[in-house]
Amino acid sequence: MKKSRIIATGVYLPEKVLTNADLEKMVDTSDEWIVSRTGMKERRIARDDEYTSDMGAIAAERCLESIDMPKDKVDCIITATLTPDYTFPSTACLIQNKLKVKGAACFDIQAACTGFIYALSIAKAYVDSGTYKNVLVVTSEKLSSIVDYTDRSTCVLFGDGASAVLVSAEGDGLEVTSICLGADGEQADLLYMPGGGCRNPASHETVEGGLHFLKMSGNEVFKHAVRRMESAAKECLEIAKINEKDVSWIVPHQANVRIIDAIAKRFEHLPADRIYKTVHKYGNTSCSSVGLALDELMKEGNVSNNEHLLLTAFGSGFTWGASILTYKKGNVS
Ligand code: ACO
């Protein structure tokens, strides 16, 4: 069996910044409430004519360019998103067309905020088994297209953005040491969008009833998020036989700084400044949040050979997952 590695990363963030001060003018909220309850100060919002596939394609392009990887070497594109350009065809196919990577296999997966880790698990399976050599995992979200900007309980939380990683059998990078995934479909209605699928196809009534906006029972989601991200992370450590003390960084889904801090407290051996945070500047970008944070962490250059990173995420479904990545330089064994 080969061992897959993330050998390149890339991101895209829209230019437009939506600050807490901007939100104060839109709904009955305050910078103080948003910062104290979520840790968020600003988030990025895509232009009206900028779509999930556009953002994903730029992140993918930057990822490949960072290691001068020719586009025709990409065998497969897996896109994770809950805000696809269309119901079909897949956003991965649209990204393939923008990248001009003819022939690569393409499909989307939907695991909400856990999408990065779910997609990574599929890429790992393809590369480890020798099915494909180079798999591009792209996460991209235009959450602003499904957020109700009159609902203060959700509109302050979300931002847009994309990330991409290249998973390959060869090259220096982050070896995918272990992955754990889980889900609980009983909790589906705590975080969902009622309209647009076959149950409530678009109609005047669904639009007037606000069914095409994301709905969330924030308090409930909060409790599950902390518990599931902790347990997935600990299960992943156990499977990999890696001690918590040997983890250099936790890179969690960036839903809320209070969730991140609650997870940090459950890892008593890890200094608080070793849990990576971007939530203050990008908000919750759903499945892009782990990829955005991972890209920034790696570009800061603070990860050395054989150090372990622990990713953990949670999202609608409910879904959850964790992964241990180990930085490896030199040939893959
Ligand atoms: N500004 C001011 N007041 C507000 C705002 C706001 N933006 N939003 C809510 N409030 C009010 C509420 O109306 C409520 O008022 P009341 O007491 O008079 O009724 C009060 O603040 C407290 O509301 P809560 O919902 O209890 O606030 P809480 O501290 O739980 O924070 C939050 C809400 C930020 C949504 C939090 O519950 C949370 O982060 N939940 C988890 C989100 C998450 O993890 N999502 C993960 C996956 S996302 C995905 O998969 C797409």
PDB file of C-alpha atoms in Angstrom, residues 27-328:
ATOM      1  CA  VAL A  27     -29.662  43.632  11.957  1.00  0.00           C
ATOM      2  CA  ASP A  28     -30.153  44.265  15.687  1.00  0.00           C
ATOM      3  CA  THR A  29     -26.712  43.119  16.829  1.00  0.00           C
ATOM      4  CA  SER A  30     -23.469  44.551  18.201  1.00  0.00           C
ATOM      5  CA  ASP A  31     -19.752  44.039  17.770  1.00  0.00           C
ATOM      6  CA  GLU A  32     -19.609  43.215  21.494  1.00  0.00           C
ATOM      7  CA  TRP A  33     -22.245  40.423  21.181  1.00  0.00           C
ATOM      8  CA  ILE A  34     -20.653  38.887  18.084  1.00  0.00           C
ATOM      9  CA  VAL A  35     -17.092  38.952  19.454  1.00  0.00           C
ATOM     10  CA  SER A  36     -18.039  37.647  22.918  1.00  0.00           C
ATOM     11  CA  ARG A  37     -20.364  34.874  21.611  1.00  0.00           C
ATOM     12  CA  THR A  38     -18.419  33.795  18.518  1.00  0.00           C
ATOM     13  CA  GLY A  39     -14.942  35.392  18.403  1.00  0.00           C
ATOM     14  CA  MET A  40     -15.719  36.682  14.900  1.00  0.00           C
ATOM     15  CA  LYS A  41     -14.670  40.163  13.798  1.00  0.00           C
ATOM     16  CA  GLU A  42     -15.096  39.911  10.052  1.00  0.00           C
ATOM     17  CA  ARG A  43     -15.796  37.461   7.262  1.00  0.00           C
ATOM     18  CA  ARG A  44     -15.417  37.451   3.447  1.00  0.00           C
ATOM     19  CA  ILE A  45     -18.367  37.650   1.060  1.00  0.00           C
ATOM     20  CA  ALA A  46     -18.255  36.632  -2.613  1.00  0.00           C
ATOM     21  CA  ARG A  47     -19.398  39.023  -5.353  1.00  0.00           C
ATOM     22  CA  ASP A  48     -22.838  38.411  -6.849  1.00  0.00           C
ATOM     23  CA  ASP A  49     -21.180  37.092 -10.027  1.00  0.00           C
ATOM     24  CA  GLU A  50     -18.617  34.943  -8.202  1.00  0.00           C
ATOM     25  CA  TYR A  51     -19.705  31.341  -7.673  1.00  0.00           C
ATOM     26  CA  THR A  52     -18.578  28.301  -5.716  1.00  0.00           C
ATOM     27  CA  SER A  53     -16.870  26.827  -8.794  1.00  0.00           C
ATOM     28  CA  ASP A  54     -14.987  30.100  -9.488  1.00  0.00           C
ATOM     29  CA  MET A  55     -13.594  30.245  -5.960  1.00  0.00           C
ATOM     30  CA  GLY A  56     -12.773  26.516  -5.959  1.00  0.00           C
ATOM     31  CA  ALA A  57     -10.998  26.765  -9.322  1.00  0.00           C
ATOM     32  CA  ILE A  58      -8.777  29.635  -8.132  1.00  0.00           C
ATOM     33  CA  ALA A  59      -7.871  27.758  -4.923  1.00  0.00           C
ATOM     34  CA  ALA A  60      -7.094  24.639  -7.004  1.00  0.00           C
ATOM     35  CA  GLU A  61      -5.002  26.611  -9.490  1.00  0.00           C
ATOM     36  CA  ARG A  62      -2.979  28.194  -6.668  1.00  0.00           C
ATOM     37  CA  CYS A  63      -2.516  24.769  -5.054  1.00  0.00           C
ATOM     38  CA  LEU A  64      -1.088  23.232  -8.245  1.00  0.00           C
ATOM     39  CA  GLU A  65       1.038  26.305  -9.053  1.00  0.00           C
ATOM     40  CA  SER A  66       2.630  26.232  -5.601  1.00  0.00           C
ATOM     41  CA  ILE A  67       4.536  23.067  -6.572  1.00  0.00           C
ATOM     42  CA  ASP A  68       4.560  23.596 -10.368  1.00  0.00           C
ATOM     43  CA  MET A  69       2.348  20.536 -10.820  1.00  0.00           C
ATOM     44  CA  PRO A  70       1.123  20.315 -14.441  1.00  0.00           C
ATOM     45  CA  LYS A  71      -2.676  20.267 -14.503  1.00  0.00           C
ATOM     46  CA  ASP A  72      -2.804  17.191 -16.738  1.00  0.00           C
ATOM     47  CA  LYS A  73      -1.283  15.136 -13.900  1.00  0.00           C
ATOM     48  CA  VAL A  74      -4.498  15.491 -11.867  1.00  0.00           C
ATOM     49  CA  ASP A  75      -6.416  12.183 -12.034  1.00  0.00           C
ATOM     50  CA  CYS A  76      -9.450  13.066  -9.968  1.00  0.00           C
ATOM     51  CA  ILE A  77     -11.186  16.143  -8.501  1.00  0.00           C
ATOM     52  CA  ILE A  78     -13.365  15.747  -5.408  1.00  0.00           C
ATOM     53  CA  THR A  79     -15.290  18.855  -4.384  1.00  0.00           C
ATOM     54  CA  ALA A  80     -16.923  19.247  -0.997  1.00  0.00           C
ATOM     55  CA  THR A  81     -19.620  21.894  -0.784  1.00  0.00           C
ATOM     56  CA  LEU A  82     -23.132  22.515   0.495  1.00  0.00           C
ATOM     57  CA  THR A  83     -23.541  25.494  -1.816  1.00  0.00           C
ATOM     58  CA  PRO A  84     -22.921  23.967  -5.271  1.00  0.00           C
ATOM     59  CA  ASP A  85     -23.382  26.118  -8.396  1.00  0.00           C
ATOM     60  CA  TYR A  86     -26.187  23.760  -9.482  1.00  0.00           C
ATOM     61  CA  THR A  87     -27.921  20.666  -8.103  1.00  0.00           C
ATOM     62  CA  PHE A  88     -26.284  18.990 -11.086  1.00  0.00           C
ATOM     63  CA  PRO A  89     -23.826  18.734 -12.744  1.00  0.00           C
ATOM     64  CA  SER A  90     -21.314  18.560  -9.942  1.00  0.00           C
ATOM     65  CA  THR A  91     -19.257  21.611  -9.017  1.00  0.00           C
ATOM     66  CA  ALA A  92     -16.185  19.387  -9.458  1.00  0.00           C
ATOM     67  CA  CYS A  93     -17.014  19.101 -13.189  1.00  0.00           C
ATOM     68  CA  LEU A  94     -17.301  22.904 -13.445  1.00  0.00           C
ATOM     69  CA  ILE A  95     -13.958  23.292 -11.673  1.00  0.00           C
ATOM     70  CA  GLN A  96     -12.396  20.748 -14.038  1.00  0.00           C
ATOM     71  CA  ASN A  97     -13.594  22.813 -17.002  1.00  0.00           C
ATOM     72  CA  LYS A  98     -12.232  26.068 -15.524  1.00  0.00           C
ATOM     73  CA  LEU A  99      -8.886  24.375 -14.805  1.00  0.00           C
ATOM     74  CA  LYS A 100      -8.888  22.748 -18.255  1.00  0.00           C
ATOM     75  CA  VAL A 101      -7.998  19.345 -16.783  1.00  0.00           C
ATOM     76  CA  LYS A 102      -9.625  17.151 -19.400  1.00  0.00           C
ATOM     77  CA  GLY A 103     -10.484  13.567 -18.476  1.00  0.00           C
ATOM     78  CA  ALA A 104      -9.951  13.659 -14.713  1.00  0.00           C
ATOM     79  CA  ALA A 105     -12.723  11.924 -12.752  1.00  0.00           C
ATOM     80  CA  CYS A 106     -14.939  14.463 -10.972  1.00  0.00           C
ATOM     81  CA  PHE A 107     -17.609  14.328  -8.293  1.00  0.00           C
ATOM     82  CA  ASP A 108     -18.978  16.269  -5.335  1.00  0.00           C
ATOM     83  CA  ILE A 109     -19.508  15.079  -1.795  1.00  0.00           C
ATOM     84  CA  GLN A 110     -21.830  16.598   0.790  1.00  0.00           C
ATOM     85  CA  ALA A 111     -20.844  16.316   4.435  1.00  0.00           C
ATOM     86  CA  ALA A 112     -21.449  19.984   5.345  1.00  0.00           C
ATOM     87  CA  CYS A 113     -18.707  21.422   7.582  1.00  0.00           C
ATOM     88  CA  THR A 114     -17.005  18.013   7.810  1.00  0.00           C
ATOM     89  CA  GLY A 115     -16.634  17.929   4.024  1.00  0.00           C
ATOM     90  CA  PHE A 116     -12.874  18.496   3.976  1.00  0.00           C
ATOM     91  CA  ILE A 117     -12.158  15.443   6.138  1.00  0.00           C
ATOM     92  CA  TYR A 118     -14.706  13.234   4.330  1.00  0.00           C
ATOM     93  CA  ALA A 119     -13.237  14.212   0.935  1.00  0.00           C
ATOM     94  CA  LEU A 120      -9.707  13.675   2.233  1.00  0.00           C
ATOM     95  CA  SER A 121     -10.657  10.135   3.318  1.00  0.00           C
ATOM     96  CA  ILE A 122     -11.774   9.317  -0.241  1.00  0.00           C
ATOM     97  CA  ALA A 123      -8.639  10.842  -1.763  1.00  0.00           C
ATOM     98  CA  LYS A 124      -6.528   8.811   0.678  1.00  0.00           C
ATOM     99  CA  ALA A 125      -8.316   5.584  -0.301  1.00  0.00           C
ATOM    100  CA  TYR A 126      -7.706   6.234  -4.010  1.00  0.00           C
ATOM    101  CA  VAL A 127      -4.043   7.097  -3.545  1.00  0.00           C
ATOM    102  CA  ASP A 128      -3.239   4.386  -0.972  1.00  0.00           C
ATOM    103  CA  SER A 129      -4.813   1.730  -3.189  1.00  0.00           C
ATOM    104  CA  GLY A 130      -2.971   2.950  -6.290  1.00  0.00           C
ATOM    105  CA  THR A 131      -6.240   3.784  -8.115  1.00  0.00           C
ATOM    106  CA  TYR A 132      -5.088   7.379  -8.700  1.00  0.00           C
ATOM    107  CA  LYS A 133      -1.746   9.168  -8.264  1.00  0.00           C
ATOM    108  CA  ASN A 134      -2.890  12.756  -7.825  1.00  0.00           C
ATOM    109  CA  VAL A 135      -6.257  13.649  -6.333  1.00  0.00           C
ATOM    110  CA  LEU A 136      -7.318  17.262  -5.931  1.00  0.00           C
ATOM    111  CA  VAL A 137      -9.609  17.886  -2.968  1.00  0.00           C
ATOM    112  CA  VAL A 138     -11.402  21.210  -3.313  1.00  0.00           C
ATOM    113  CA  THR A 139     -13.706  22.747  -0.719  1.00  0.00           C
ATOM    114  CA  SER A 140     -15.671  25.812  -1.709  1.00  0.00           C
ATOM    115  CA  GLU A 141     -18.615  27.587  -0.106  1.00  0.00           C
ATOM    116  CA  LYS A 142     -20.730  30.570  -1.050  1.00  0.00           C
ATOM    117  CA  LEU A 143     -22.693  30.485   2.204  1.00  0.00           C
ATOM    118  CA  SER A 144     -23.812  34.081   1.634  1.00  0.00           C
ATOM    119  CA  SER A 145     -26.167  32.622  -1.008  1.00  0.00           C
ATOM    120  CA  ILE A 146     -28.157  30.657   1.622  1.00  0.00           C
ATOM    121  CA  VAL A 147     -27.875  32.979   4.640  1.00  0.00           C
ATOM    122  CA  ASP A 148     -30.857  35.128   5.626  1.00  0.00           C
ATOM    123  CA  TYR A 149     -29.364  38.577   6.231  1.00  0.00           C
ATOM    124  CA  THR A 150     -32.440  39.568   8.261  1.00  0.00           C
ATOM    125  CA  ASP A 151     -31.877  36.737  10.799  1.00  0.00           C
ATOM    126  CA  ARG A 152     -29.349  37.936  13.371  1.00  0.00           C
ATOM    127  CA  SER A 153     -28.965  34.471  14.907  1.00  0.00           C
ATOM    128  CA  THR A 154     -27.294  33.094  11.758  1.00  0.00           C
ATOM    129  CA  CYS A 155     -26.187  35.955   9.492  1.00  0.00           C
ATOM    130  CA  VAL A 156     -23.295  37.026  11.709  1.00  0.00           C
ATOM    131  CA  LEU A 157     -21.718  33.564  11.621  1.00  0.00           C
ATOM    132  CA  PHE A 158     -20.933  32.637   8.050  1.00  0.00           C
ATOM    133  CA  GLY A 159     -18.413  33.617   5.378  1.00  0.00           C
ATOM    134  CA  ASP A 160     -17.380  32.520   1.879  1.00  0.00           C
ATOM    135  CA  GLY A 161     -14.117  30.971   0.723  1.00  0.00           C
ATOM    136  CA  ALA A 162     -12.368  28.014  -0.872  1.00  0.00           C
ATOM    137  CA  SER A 163      -9.429  25.727  -0.214  1.00  0.00           C
ATOM    138  CA  ALA A 164      -7.665  23.017  -2.185  1.00  0.00           C
ATOM    139  CA  VAL A 165      -5.146  20.304  -1.353  1.00  0.00           C
ATOM    140  CA  LEU A 166      -3.344  17.909  -3.656  1.00  0.00           C
ATOM    141  CA  VAL A 167      -3.197  14.367  -2.278  1.00  0.00           C
ATOM    142  CA  SER A 168      -0.466  12.341  -3.887  1.00  0.00           C
ATOM    143  CA  ALA A 169       1.691   9.264  -3.512  1.00  0.00           C
ATOM    144  CA  GLU A 170       4.919  11.217  -4.027  1.00  0.00           C
ATOM    145  CA  GLY A 171       6.431  14.382  -2.588  1.00  0.00           C
ATOM    146  CA  ASP A 172       7.172  16.117   0.701  1.00  0.00           C
ATOM    147  CA  GLY A 173       4.108  16.879   2.709  1.00  0.00           C
ATOM    148  CA  LEU A 174       1.563  15.890   5.297  1.00  0.00           C
ATOM    149  CA  GLU A 175       1.099  12.137   5.408  1.00  0.00           C
ATOM    150  CA  VAL A 176      -2.499  11.159   6.095  1.00  0.00           C
ATOM    151  CA  THR A 177      -1.765   8.935   9.091  1.00  0.00           C
ATOM    152  CA  SER A 178      -5.335   8.226  10.191  1.00  0.00           C
ATOM    153  CA  ILE A 179      -8.915   9.327   9.606  1.00  0.00           C
ATOM    154  CA  CYS A 180     -12.111   8.733  11.637  1.00  0.00           C
ATOM    155  CA  LEU A 181     -15.563   9.633  10.384  1.00  0.00           C
ATOM    156  CA  GLY A 182     -19.039   9.492  11.903  1.00  0.00           C
ATOM    157  CA  ALA A 183     -22.607  10.725  11.491  1.00  0.00           C
ATOM    158  CA  ASP A 184     -25.990  10.850  13.212  1.00  0.00           C
ATOM    159  CA  GLY A 185     -28.888  11.382  10.814  1.00  0.00           C
ATOM    160  CA  GLU A 186     -31.390  11.661  13.692  1.00  0.00           C
ATOM    161  CA  GLN A 187     -30.180  15.226  14.242  1.00  0.00           C
ATOM    162  CA  ALA A 188     -30.648  16.334  10.630  1.00  0.00           C
ATOM    163  CA  ASP A 189     -33.239  19.017  11.393  1.00  0.00           C
ATOM    164  CA  LEU A 190     -31.054  20.914  13.872  1.00  0.00           C
ATOM    165  CA  LEU A 191     -29.026  22.393  11.016  1.00  0.00           C
ATOM    166  CA  TYR A 192     -30.423  22.277   7.493  1.00  0.00           C
ATOM    167  CA  MET A 193     -31.937  24.086   4.548  1.00  0.00           C
ATOM    168  CA  PRO A 194     -35.542  22.976   4.006  1.00  0.00           C
ATOM    169  CA  GLY A 195     -36.077  24.223   0.430  1.00  0.00           C
ATOM    170  CA  GLY A 196     -34.646  23.361  -2.955  1.00  0.00           C
ATOM    171  CA  GLY A 197     -34.581  19.554  -2.755  1.00  0.00           C
ATOM    172  CA  CYS A 198     -37.342  17.166  -3.866  1.00  0.00           C
ATOM    173  CA  ARG A 199     -39.184  17.551  -0.554  1.00  0.00           C
ATOM    174  CA  ASN A 200     -39.749  21.286  -1.015  1.00  0.00           C
ATOM    175  CA  PRO A 201     -38.899  22.132  -4.616  1.00  0.00           C
ATOM    176  CA  ALA A 202     -38.614  25.859  -5.326  1.00  0.00           C
ATOM    177  CA  SER A 203     -41.986  27.602  -5.557  1.00  0.00           C
ATOM    178  CA  HIS A 204     -43.422  31.000  -4.627  1.00  0.00           C
ATOM    179  CA  GLU A 205     -44.406  29.469  -1.271  1.00  0.00           C
ATOM    180  CA  THR A 206     -40.931  28.160  -0.474  1.00  0.00           C
ATOM    181  CA  VAL A 207     -39.379  31.518  -1.338  1.00  0.00           C
ATOM    182  CA  GLU A 208     -41.963  33.492   0.650  1.00  0.00           C
ATOM    183  CA  GLY A 209     -41.574  31.074   3.586  1.00  0.00           C
ATOM    184  CA  GLY A 210     -37.782  31.539   3.631  1.00  0.00           C
ATOM    185  CA  LEU A 211     -37.186  27.818   3.047  1.00  0.00           C
ATOM    186  CA  HIS A 212     -34.110  28.470   0.890  1.00  0.00           C
ATOM    187  CA  PHE A 213     -32.188  29.822   3.875  1.00  0.00           C
ATOM    188  CA  LEU A 214     -30.039  27.862   6.306  1.00  0.00           C
ATOM    189  CA  LYS A 215     -31.802  27.084   9.637  1.00  0.00           C
ATOM    190  CA  MET A 216     -29.892  26.279  12.784  1.00  0.00           C
ATOM    191  CA  SER A 217     -30.706  25.486  16.430  1.00  0.00           C
ATOM    192  CA  GLY A 218     -27.463  27.108  17.576  1.00  0.00           C
ATOM    193  CA  ASN A 219     -27.489  26.001  21.219  1.00  0.00           C
ATOM    194  CA  GLU A 220     -28.093  22.342  20.394  1.00  0.00           C
ATOM    195  CA  VAL A 221     -25.514  22.352  17.612  1.00  0.00           C
ATOM    196  CA  PHE A 222     -22.980  23.919  19.961  1.00  0.00           C
ATOM    197  CA  LYS A 223     -23.163  21.062  22.510  1.00  0.00           C
ATOM    198  CA  HIS A 224     -22.959  18.324  19.889  1.00  0.00           C
ATOM    199  CA  ALA A 225     -20.102  20.092  18.087  1.00  0.00           C
ATOM    200  CA  VAL A 226     -17.854  20.172  21.155  1.00  0.00           C
ATOM    201  CA  ARG A 227     -18.588  16.568  22.140  1.00  0.00           C
ATOM    202  CA  ARG A 228     -18.232  15.074  18.670  1.00  0.00           C
ATOM    203  CA  MET A 229     -15.089  16.984  17.667  1.00  0.00           C
ATOM    204  CA  GLU A 230     -13.401  15.922  20.906  1.00  0.00           C
ATOM    205  CA  SER A 231     -14.412  12.254  20.617  1.00  0.00           C
ATOM    206  CA  ALA A 232     -13.509  11.990  16.911  1.00  0.00           C
ATOM    207  CA  ALA A 233     -10.094  13.541  17.611  1.00  0.00           C
ATOM    208  CA  LYS A 234      -9.400  11.192  20.531  1.00  0.00           C
ATOM    209  CA  GLU A 235     -10.549   8.134  18.580  1.00  0.00           C
ATOM    210  CA  CYS A 236      -8.235   9.120  15.755  1.00  0.00           C
ATOM    211  CA  LEU A 237      -5.274   9.400  18.142  1.00  0.00           C
ATOM    212  CA  GLU A 238      -6.071   5.974  19.576  1.00  0.00           C
ATOM    213  CA  ILE A 239      -6.261   4.330  16.144  1.00  0.00           C
ATOM    214  CA  ALA A 240      -2.941   5.880  15.127  1.00  0.00           C
ATOM    215  CA  LYS A 241      -1.399   4.999  18.543  1.00  0.00           C
ATOM    216  CA  ILE A 242      -0.274   8.590  18.916  1.00  0.00           C
ATOM    217  CA  ASN A 243      -0.224  10.259  22.313  1.00  0.00           C
ATOM    218  CA  GLU A 244      -1.991  13.575  22.775  1.00  0.00           C
ATOM    219  CA  LYS A 245       1.346  14.977  24.045  1.00  0.00           C
ATOM    220  CA  ASP A 246       2.884  14.315  20.633  1.00  0.00           C
ATOM    221  CA  VAL A 247       0.439  16.501  18.719  1.00  0.00           C
ATOM    222  CA  SER A 248       1.935  19.852  17.656  1.00  0.00           C
ATOM    223  CA  TRP A 249      -1.226  21.567  16.427  1.00  0.00           C
ATOM    224  CA  ILE A 250      -4.969  21.006  16.480  1.00  0.00           C
ATOM    225  CA  VAL A 251      -6.676  22.449  13.411  1.00  0.00           C
ATOM    226  CA  PRO A 252     -10.413  22.448  14.186  1.00  0.00           C
ATOM    227  CA  HIS A 253     -13.451  23.477  12.185  1.00  0.00           C
ATOM    228  CA  GLN A 254     -13.832  27.212  12.771  1.00  0.00           C
ATOM    229  CA  ALA A 255     -17.496  27.487  13.819  1.00  0.00           C
ATOM    230  CA  ASN A 256     -17.147  29.557  16.970  1.00  0.00           C
ATOM    231  CA  VAL A 257     -14.177  30.485  19.164  1.00  0.00           C
ATOM    232  CA  ARG A 258     -16.053  29.217  22.236  1.00  0.00           C
ATOM    233  CA  ILE A 259     -16.378  25.783  20.619  1.00  0.00           C
ATOM    234  CA  ILE A 260     -12.665  25.842  19.733  1.00  0.00           C
ATOM    235  CA  ASP A 261     -11.681  26.896  23.274  1.00  0.00           C
ATOM    236  CA  ALA A 262     -13.945  24.211  24.797  1.00  0.00           C
ATOM    237  CA  ILE A 263     -12.153  21.584  22.676  1.00  0.00           C
ATOM    238  CA  ALA A 264      -8.753  23.002  23.648  1.00  0.00           C
ATOM    239  CA  LYS A 265      -9.596  22.527  27.345  1.00  0.00           C
ATOM    240  CA  ARG A 266     -10.264  18.833  26.694  1.00  0.00           C
ATOM    241  CA  PHE A 267      -6.674  18.399  25.453  1.00  0.00           C
ATOM    242  CA  GLU A 268      -4.874  19.186  28.678  1.00  0.00           C
ATOM    243  CA  HIS A 269      -1.368  18.513  27.348  1.00  0.00           C
ATOM    244  CA  LEU A 270      -1.661  20.879  24.423  1.00  0.00           C
ATOM    245  CA  PRO A 271      -0.826  24.570  25.070  1.00  0.00           C
ATOM    246  CA  ALA A 272      -3.808  26.805  24.208  1.00  0.00           C
ATOM    247  CA  ASP A 273      -1.804  28.622  21.518  1.00  0.00           C
ATOM    248  CA  ARG A 274      -1.375  25.323  19.632  1.00  0.00           C
ATOM    249  CA  ILE A 275      -5.021  25.216  18.559  1.00  0.00           C
ATOM    250  CA  TYR A 276      -5.089  27.057  15.265  1.00  0.00           C
ATOM    251  CA  LYS A 277      -7.694  29.798  14.794  1.00  0.00           C
ATOM    252  CA  THR A 278      -8.866  31.793  11.795  1.00  0.00           C
ATOM    253  CA  VAL A 279     -12.467  32.231  12.958  1.00  0.00           C
ATOM    254  CA  HIS A 280     -11.925  35.903  13.897  1.00  0.00           C
ATOM    255  CA  LYS A 281     -11.164  36.901  10.301  1.00  0.00           C
ATOM    256  CA  TYR A 282     -13.124  34.468   8.110  1.00  0.00           C
ATOM    257  CA  GLY A 283     -16.083  33.363  10.298  1.00  0.00           C
ATOM    258  CA  ASN A 284     -17.540  29.915   9.651  1.00  0.00           C
ATOM    259  CA  THR A 285     -16.781  28.955   6.041  1.00  0.00           C
ATOM    260  CA  SER A 286     -18.264  25.455   6.485  1.00  0.00           C
ATOM    261  CA  CYS A 287     -16.123  22.766   4.840  1.00  0.00           C
ATOM    262  CA  SER A 288     -13.516  25.329   3.708  1.00  0.00           C
ATOM    263  CA  SER A 289     -12.556  26.295   7.235  1.00  0.00           C
ATOM    264  CA  VAL A 290     -10.150  23.418   7.956  1.00  0.00           C
ATOM    265  CA  GLY A 291      -8.438  23.788   4.557  1.00  0.00           C
ATOM    266  CA  LEU A 292      -8.074  27.560   4.975  1.00  0.00           C
ATOM    267  CA  ALA A 293      -6.536  27.112   8.436  1.00  0.00           C
ATOM    268  CA  LEU A 294      -4.252  24.285   7.282  1.00  0.00           C
ATOM    269  CA  ASP A 295      -2.925  26.367   4.370  1.00  0.00           C
ATOM    270  CA  GLU A 296      -2.133  29.303   6.669  1.00  0.00           C
ATOM    271  CA  LEU A 297      -0.478  27.083   9.265  1.00  0.00           C
ATOM    272  CA  MET A 298       1.758  25.403   6.679  1.00  0.00           C
ATOM    273  CA  LYS A 299       2.693  28.723   5.033  1.00  0.00           C
ATOM    274  CA  GLU A 300       3.783  30.119   8.406  1.00  0.00           C
ATOM    275  CA  GLY A 301       6.477  27.401   8.326  1.00  0.00           C
ATOM    276  CA  ASN A 302       6.057  26.286  11.928  1.00  0.00           C
ATOM    277  CA  VAL A 303       5.639  22.573  11.215  1.00  0.00           C
ATOM    278  CA  SER A 304       8.783  20.411  11.247  1.00  0.00           C
ATOM    279  CA  ASN A 305       9.555  16.900  10.052  1.00  0.00           C
ATOM    280  CA  ASN A 306       7.563  14.145  11.827  1.00  0.00           C
ATOM    281  CA  GLU A 307       5.315  16.582  13.692  1.00  0.00           C
ATOM    282  CA  HIS A 308       1.649  15.568  13.976  1.00  0.00           C
ATOM    283  CA  LEU A 309      -1.344  17.795  13.227  1.00  0.00           C
ATOM    284  CA  LEU A 310      -4.808  16.828  14.404  1.00  0.00           C
ATOM    285  CA  LEU A 311      -7.752  17.998  12.291  1.00  0.00           C
ATOM    286  CA  THR A 312     -11.275  17.788  13.682  1.00  0.00           C
ATOM    287  CA  ALA A 313     -14.608  18.952  12.264  1.00  0.00           C
ATOM    288  CA  PHE A 314     -18.349  18.821  12.795  1.00  0.00           C
ATOM    289  CA  GLY A 315     -21.322  19.831  10.684  1.00  0.00           C
ATOM    290  CA  SER A 316     -24.871  19.372   9.546  1.00  0.00           C
ATOM    291  CA  GLY A 317     -26.143  15.813   9.292  1.00  0.00           C
ATOM    292  CA  PHE A 318     -24.828  15.612  11.927  1.00  0.00           C
ATOM    293  CA  THR A 319     -21.445  14.599  10.543  1.00  0.00           C
ATOM    294  CA  TRP A 320     -18.064  14.640  12.223  1.00  0.00           C
ATOM    295  CA  GLY A 321     -14.527  13.536  11.554  1.00  0.00           C
ATOM    296  CA  ALA A 322     -10.890  13.827  12.532  1.00  0.00           C
ATOM    297  CA  SER A 323      -7.564  13.149  10.889  1.00  0.00           C
ATOM    298  CA  ILE A 324      -3.938  12.980  11.940  1.00  0.00           C
ATOM    299  CA  LEU A 325      -1.475  14.402   9.449  1.00  0.00           C
ATOM    300  CA  THR A 326       2.254  13.830   9.929  1.00  0.00           C
ATOM    301  CA  TYR A 327       4.742  16.088   8.188  1.00  0.00           C
ATOM    302  CA  LYS A 328       7.198  13.985   6.179  1.00  0.00           C
TER     303      LYS A 328
END
